[in-house]
CSV table of C-alpha atoms in Angstrom, one decimal:
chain,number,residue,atom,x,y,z
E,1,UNK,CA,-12.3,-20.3,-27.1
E,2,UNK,CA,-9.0,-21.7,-26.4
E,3,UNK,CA,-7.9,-18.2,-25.6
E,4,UNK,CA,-10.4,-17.2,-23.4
E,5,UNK,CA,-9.4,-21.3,-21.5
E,6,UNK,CA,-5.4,-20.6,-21.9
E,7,UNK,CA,-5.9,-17.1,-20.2
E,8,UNK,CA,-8.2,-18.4,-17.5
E,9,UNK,CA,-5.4,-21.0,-16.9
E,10,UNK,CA,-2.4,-19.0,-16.2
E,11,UNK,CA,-4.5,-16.6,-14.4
E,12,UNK,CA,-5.4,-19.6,-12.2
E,13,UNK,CA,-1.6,-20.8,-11.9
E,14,UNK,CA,-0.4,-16.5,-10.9
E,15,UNK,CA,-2.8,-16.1,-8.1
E,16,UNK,CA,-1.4,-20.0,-7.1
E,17,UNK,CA,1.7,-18.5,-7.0
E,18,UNK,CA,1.0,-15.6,-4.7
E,19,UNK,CA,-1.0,-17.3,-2.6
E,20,UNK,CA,1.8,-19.4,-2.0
E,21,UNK,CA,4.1,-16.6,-1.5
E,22,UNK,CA,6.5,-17.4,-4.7
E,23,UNK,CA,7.2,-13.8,-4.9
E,24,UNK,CA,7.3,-11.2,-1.7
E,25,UNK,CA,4.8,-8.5,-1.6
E,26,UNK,CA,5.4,-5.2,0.4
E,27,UNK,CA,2.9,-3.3,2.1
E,28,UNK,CA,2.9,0.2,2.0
E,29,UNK,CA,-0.5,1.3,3.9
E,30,UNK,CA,-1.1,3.6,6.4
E,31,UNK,CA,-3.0,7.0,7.4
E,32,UNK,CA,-5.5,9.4,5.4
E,33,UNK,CA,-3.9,10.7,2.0
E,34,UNK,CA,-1.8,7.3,1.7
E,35,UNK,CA,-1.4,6.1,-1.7
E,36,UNK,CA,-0.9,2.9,-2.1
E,37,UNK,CA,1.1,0.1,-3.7
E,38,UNK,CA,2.4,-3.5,-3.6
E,39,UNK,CA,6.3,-4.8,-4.3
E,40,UNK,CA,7.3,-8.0,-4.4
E,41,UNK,CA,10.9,-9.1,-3.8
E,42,UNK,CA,12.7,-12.4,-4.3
E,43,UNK,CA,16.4,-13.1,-3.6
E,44,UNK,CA,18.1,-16.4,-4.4
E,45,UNK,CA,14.8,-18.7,-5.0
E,46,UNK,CA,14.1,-16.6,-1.4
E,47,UNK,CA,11.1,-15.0,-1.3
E,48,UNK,CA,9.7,-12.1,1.3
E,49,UNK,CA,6.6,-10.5,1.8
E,50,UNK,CA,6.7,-7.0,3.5
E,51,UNK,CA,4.5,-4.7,4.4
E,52,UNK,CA,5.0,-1.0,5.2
E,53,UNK,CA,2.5,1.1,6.5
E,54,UNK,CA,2.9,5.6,6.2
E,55,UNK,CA,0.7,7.9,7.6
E,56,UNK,CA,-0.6,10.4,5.1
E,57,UNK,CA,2.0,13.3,3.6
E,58,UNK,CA,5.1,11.0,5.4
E,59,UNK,CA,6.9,11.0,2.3
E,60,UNK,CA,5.7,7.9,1.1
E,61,UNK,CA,5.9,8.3,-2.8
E,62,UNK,CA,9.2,10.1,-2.5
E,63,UNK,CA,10.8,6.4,-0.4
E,64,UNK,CA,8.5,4.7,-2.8
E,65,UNK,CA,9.9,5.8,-6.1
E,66,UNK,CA,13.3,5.2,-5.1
E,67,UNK,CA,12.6,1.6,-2.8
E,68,UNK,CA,10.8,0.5,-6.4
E,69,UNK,CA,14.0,1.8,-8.2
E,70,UNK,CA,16.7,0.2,-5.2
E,71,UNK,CA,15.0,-3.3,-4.9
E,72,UNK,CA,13.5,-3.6,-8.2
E,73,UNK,CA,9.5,-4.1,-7.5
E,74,UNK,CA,6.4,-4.0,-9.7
E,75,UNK,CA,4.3,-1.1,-8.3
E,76,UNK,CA,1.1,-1.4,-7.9
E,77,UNK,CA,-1.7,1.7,-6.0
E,78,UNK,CA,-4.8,0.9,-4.6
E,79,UNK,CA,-5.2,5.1,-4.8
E,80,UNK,CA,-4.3,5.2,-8.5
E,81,UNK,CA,-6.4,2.2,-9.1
E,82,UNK,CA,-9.2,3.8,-7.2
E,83,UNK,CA,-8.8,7.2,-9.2
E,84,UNK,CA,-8.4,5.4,-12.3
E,85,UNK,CA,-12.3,3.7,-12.0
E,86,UNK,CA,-13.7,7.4,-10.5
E,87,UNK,CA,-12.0,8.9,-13.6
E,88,UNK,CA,-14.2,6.2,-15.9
E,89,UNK,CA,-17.0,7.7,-15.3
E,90,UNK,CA,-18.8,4.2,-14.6
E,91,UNK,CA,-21.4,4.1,-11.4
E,92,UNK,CA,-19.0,2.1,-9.4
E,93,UNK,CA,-16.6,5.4,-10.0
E,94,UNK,CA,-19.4,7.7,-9.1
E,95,UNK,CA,-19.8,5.9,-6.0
E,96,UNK,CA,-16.5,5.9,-4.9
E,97,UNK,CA,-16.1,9.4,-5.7
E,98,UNK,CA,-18.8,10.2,-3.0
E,99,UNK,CA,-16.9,8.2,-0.9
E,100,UNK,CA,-13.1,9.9,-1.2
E,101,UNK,CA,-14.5,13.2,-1.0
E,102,UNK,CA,-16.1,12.5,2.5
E,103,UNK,CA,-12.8,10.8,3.5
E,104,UNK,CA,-15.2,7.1,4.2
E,105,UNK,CA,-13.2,4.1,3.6
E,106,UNK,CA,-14.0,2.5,0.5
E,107,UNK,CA,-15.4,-1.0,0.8
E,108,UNK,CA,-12.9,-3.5,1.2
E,109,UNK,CA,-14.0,-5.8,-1.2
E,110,UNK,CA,-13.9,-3.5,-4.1
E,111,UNK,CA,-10.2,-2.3,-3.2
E,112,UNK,CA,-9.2,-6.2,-2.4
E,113,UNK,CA,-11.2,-7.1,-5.9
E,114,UNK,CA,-9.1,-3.9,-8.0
E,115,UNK,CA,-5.9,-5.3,-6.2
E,116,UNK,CA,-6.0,-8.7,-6.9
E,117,UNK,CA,-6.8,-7.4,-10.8
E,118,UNK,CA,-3.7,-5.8,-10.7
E,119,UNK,CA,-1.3,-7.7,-9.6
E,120,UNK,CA,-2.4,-10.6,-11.8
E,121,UNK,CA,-1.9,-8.3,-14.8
E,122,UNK,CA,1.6,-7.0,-13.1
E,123,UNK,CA,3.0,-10.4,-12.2
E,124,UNK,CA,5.4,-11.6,-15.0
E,125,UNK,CA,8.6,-9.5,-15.2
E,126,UNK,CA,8.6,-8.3,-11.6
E,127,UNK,CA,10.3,-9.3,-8.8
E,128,UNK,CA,7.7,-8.8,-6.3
E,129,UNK,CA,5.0,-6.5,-5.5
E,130,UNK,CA,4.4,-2.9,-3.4
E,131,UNK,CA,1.4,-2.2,-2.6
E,132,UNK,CA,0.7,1.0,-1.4
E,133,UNK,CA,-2.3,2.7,0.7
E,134,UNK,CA,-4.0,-1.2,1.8
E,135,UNK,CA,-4.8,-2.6,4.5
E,136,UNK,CA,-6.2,0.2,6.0
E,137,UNK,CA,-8.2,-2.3,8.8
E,138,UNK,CA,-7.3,-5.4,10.5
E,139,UNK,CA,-9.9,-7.5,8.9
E,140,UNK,CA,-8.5,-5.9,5.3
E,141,UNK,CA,-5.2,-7.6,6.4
E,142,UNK,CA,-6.6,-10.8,7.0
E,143,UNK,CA,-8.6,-11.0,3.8
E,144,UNK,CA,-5.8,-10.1,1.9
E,145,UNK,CA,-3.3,-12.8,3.1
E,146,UNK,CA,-6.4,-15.4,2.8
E,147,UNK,CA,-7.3,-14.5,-0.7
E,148,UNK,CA,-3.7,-13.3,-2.2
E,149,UNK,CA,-0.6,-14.1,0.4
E,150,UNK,CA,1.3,-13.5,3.5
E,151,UNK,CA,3.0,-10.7,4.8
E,152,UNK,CA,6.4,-10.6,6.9
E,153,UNK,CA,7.0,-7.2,7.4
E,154,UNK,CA,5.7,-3.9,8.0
E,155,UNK,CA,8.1,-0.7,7.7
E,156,UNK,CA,5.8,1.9,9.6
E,157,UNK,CA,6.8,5.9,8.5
E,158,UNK,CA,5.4,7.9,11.8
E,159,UNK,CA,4.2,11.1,11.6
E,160,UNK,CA,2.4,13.3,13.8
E,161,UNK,CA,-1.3,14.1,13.7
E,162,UNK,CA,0.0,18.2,13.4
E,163,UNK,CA,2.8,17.2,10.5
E,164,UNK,CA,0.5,15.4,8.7
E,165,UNK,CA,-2.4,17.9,8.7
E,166,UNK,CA,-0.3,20.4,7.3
E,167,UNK,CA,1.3,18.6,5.1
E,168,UNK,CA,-2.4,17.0,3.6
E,169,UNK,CA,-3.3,21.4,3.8
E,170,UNK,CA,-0.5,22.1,1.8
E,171,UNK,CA,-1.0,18.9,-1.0
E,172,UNK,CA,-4.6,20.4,-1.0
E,173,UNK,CA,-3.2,24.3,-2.2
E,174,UNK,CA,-0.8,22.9,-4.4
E,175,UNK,CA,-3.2,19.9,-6.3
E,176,UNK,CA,-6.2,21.5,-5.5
E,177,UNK,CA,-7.8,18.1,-4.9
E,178,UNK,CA,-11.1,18.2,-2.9
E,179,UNK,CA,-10.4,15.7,-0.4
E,180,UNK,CA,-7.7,17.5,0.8
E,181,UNK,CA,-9.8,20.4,3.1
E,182,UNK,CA,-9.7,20.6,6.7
E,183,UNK,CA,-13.1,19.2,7.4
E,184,UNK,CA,-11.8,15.7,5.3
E,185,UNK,CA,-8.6,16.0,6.8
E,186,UNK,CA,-9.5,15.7,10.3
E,187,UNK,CA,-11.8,13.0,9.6
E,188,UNK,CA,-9.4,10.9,7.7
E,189,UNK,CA,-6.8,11.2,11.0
E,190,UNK,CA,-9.5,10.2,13.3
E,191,UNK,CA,-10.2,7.1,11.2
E,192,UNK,CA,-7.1,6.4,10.9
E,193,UNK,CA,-6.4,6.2,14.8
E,194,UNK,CA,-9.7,4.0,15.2
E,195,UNK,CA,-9.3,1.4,12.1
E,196,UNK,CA,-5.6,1.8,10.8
E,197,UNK,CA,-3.7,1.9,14.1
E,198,UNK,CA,-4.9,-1.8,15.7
E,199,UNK,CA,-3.6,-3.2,12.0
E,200,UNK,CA,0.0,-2.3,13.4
E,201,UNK,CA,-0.7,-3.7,16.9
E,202,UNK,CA,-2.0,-6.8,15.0
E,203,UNK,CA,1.1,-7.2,13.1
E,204,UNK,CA,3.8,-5.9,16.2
E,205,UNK,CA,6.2,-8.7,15.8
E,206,UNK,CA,6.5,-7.7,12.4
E,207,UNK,CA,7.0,-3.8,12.5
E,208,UNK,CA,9.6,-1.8,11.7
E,209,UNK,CA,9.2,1.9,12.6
E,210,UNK,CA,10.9,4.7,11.1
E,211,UNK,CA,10.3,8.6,11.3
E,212,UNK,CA,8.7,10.1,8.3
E,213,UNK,CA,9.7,13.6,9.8
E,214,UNK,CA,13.2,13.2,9.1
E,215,UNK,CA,15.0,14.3,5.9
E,216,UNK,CA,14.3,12.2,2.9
E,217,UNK,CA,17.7,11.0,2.6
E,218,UNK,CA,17.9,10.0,6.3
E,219,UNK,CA,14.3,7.7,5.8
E,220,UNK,CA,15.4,5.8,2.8
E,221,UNK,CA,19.0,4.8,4.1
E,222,UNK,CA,16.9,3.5,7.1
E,223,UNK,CA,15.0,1.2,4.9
E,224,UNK,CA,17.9,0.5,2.9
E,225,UNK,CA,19.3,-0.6,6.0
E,226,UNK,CA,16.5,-2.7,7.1
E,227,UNK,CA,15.6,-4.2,3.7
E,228,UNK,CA,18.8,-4.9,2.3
E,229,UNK,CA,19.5,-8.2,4.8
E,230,UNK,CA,16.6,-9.6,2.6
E,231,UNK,CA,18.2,-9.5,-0.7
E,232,UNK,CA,21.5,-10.8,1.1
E,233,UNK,CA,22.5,-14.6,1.2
């Protein structure tokens, strides 16, 4: 019993210390085929929250991996989390496989619910937080800095609707994952313009952009760039 009290306790006392932004969480959401994750970073007793939005196929895991490595971060994907229930086998999976394979947005309060879950259990030993693939709406934004923490910036990887078609075709041939067909595709792009886009509108003030059509090397020493001043005294 005093297990199950202590555990509740410093559950209670983590999810006190994101909401008040102790340590930095980093955004990575963005277009169809986006994984996701969160990062945290925290400099001097400084802490920052950013959040970085990629369209689908802009390179994402590639700047990712080596942003995680650079800075640091506890990773943390609402797409691998997702996956991870489907592969369970539970109802809630069944139902989200549906979901995925019709290229629907899942219900935010399941993804916000799996997050939250996730970072609690990846909070001690990381700096910070990346999240990648969330929010994928405006009002998934809002929730998330009124139930978990703020956000202070958003690194945006552009690509074009025709770059990132092809690139989601040629993930589909090479994985051979079903979500990944032309029919899905194109409904994931046109959800993205409608829900995804007005989250960076929302959050202008705050956006960095970069080209996800450049060559890899060229994207990361951009962020590099960007991000670095915020582990700098």
């Amino acid at each position: 019993m005093g297990g199950c009290c202590g555990k509740n306790s410093k559950e209670a006392q983590i999810e006190k210390d994101l909401k008040s932004g102790k340590k930095p969480i980093l955004w990575i959401v963005g277009g169809p085929g986006l994984d996701t994750y969160f990062k945290v970073f925290t400099f001097n007793s400084y802490f920052f929250l950013t959040l970085t939005y990629l369209r689908s196929r802009s390179g994402k895991g590639t700047q990712c991996t080596r942003l995680a490595q650079k800075y640091k971060l506890a990773h943390i994907s609402s797409g691998d989390l997702l996956r991870a229930e489907v592969l369970n086998g539970s109802e809630l999976g069944k139902k989200l496989n549906e979901i995925m394979e019709t290229g629907q947005l899942v219900p935010r309060e399941i993804v916000l619910d799996l997050l939250k879950k996730g970072m609690i259990e990846w909070y001690e030993g990381s700096n910070g937080f990346l999240i990648d693939g969330y929010p994928r709406e405006v009002i998934q934004g809002k929730e998330f800095e009124e139930k978990i923490g703020p956000c202070t910036k958003i690194v945006y990887f552009e690509v074009s609707d025709a770059v990132m078609k092809q690139r989601l075709m040629q993930r589909g041939k090479d994985s051979g994952r079903v979500d990944d067909n032309e029919e899905t595709i194109a409904n994931r792009i046109k959800i993205f313009h409608e829900l995804s886009e007005p989250v960076i509108q929302e959050y202008a003030s705050i956006v960095l952009t970069i080209s996800g059509e450049q060559e890899p090397d060229d994207v990361f020493n951009q962020c590099c760039e960007n991000l670095d001043p915020l582990f700098k005294t």
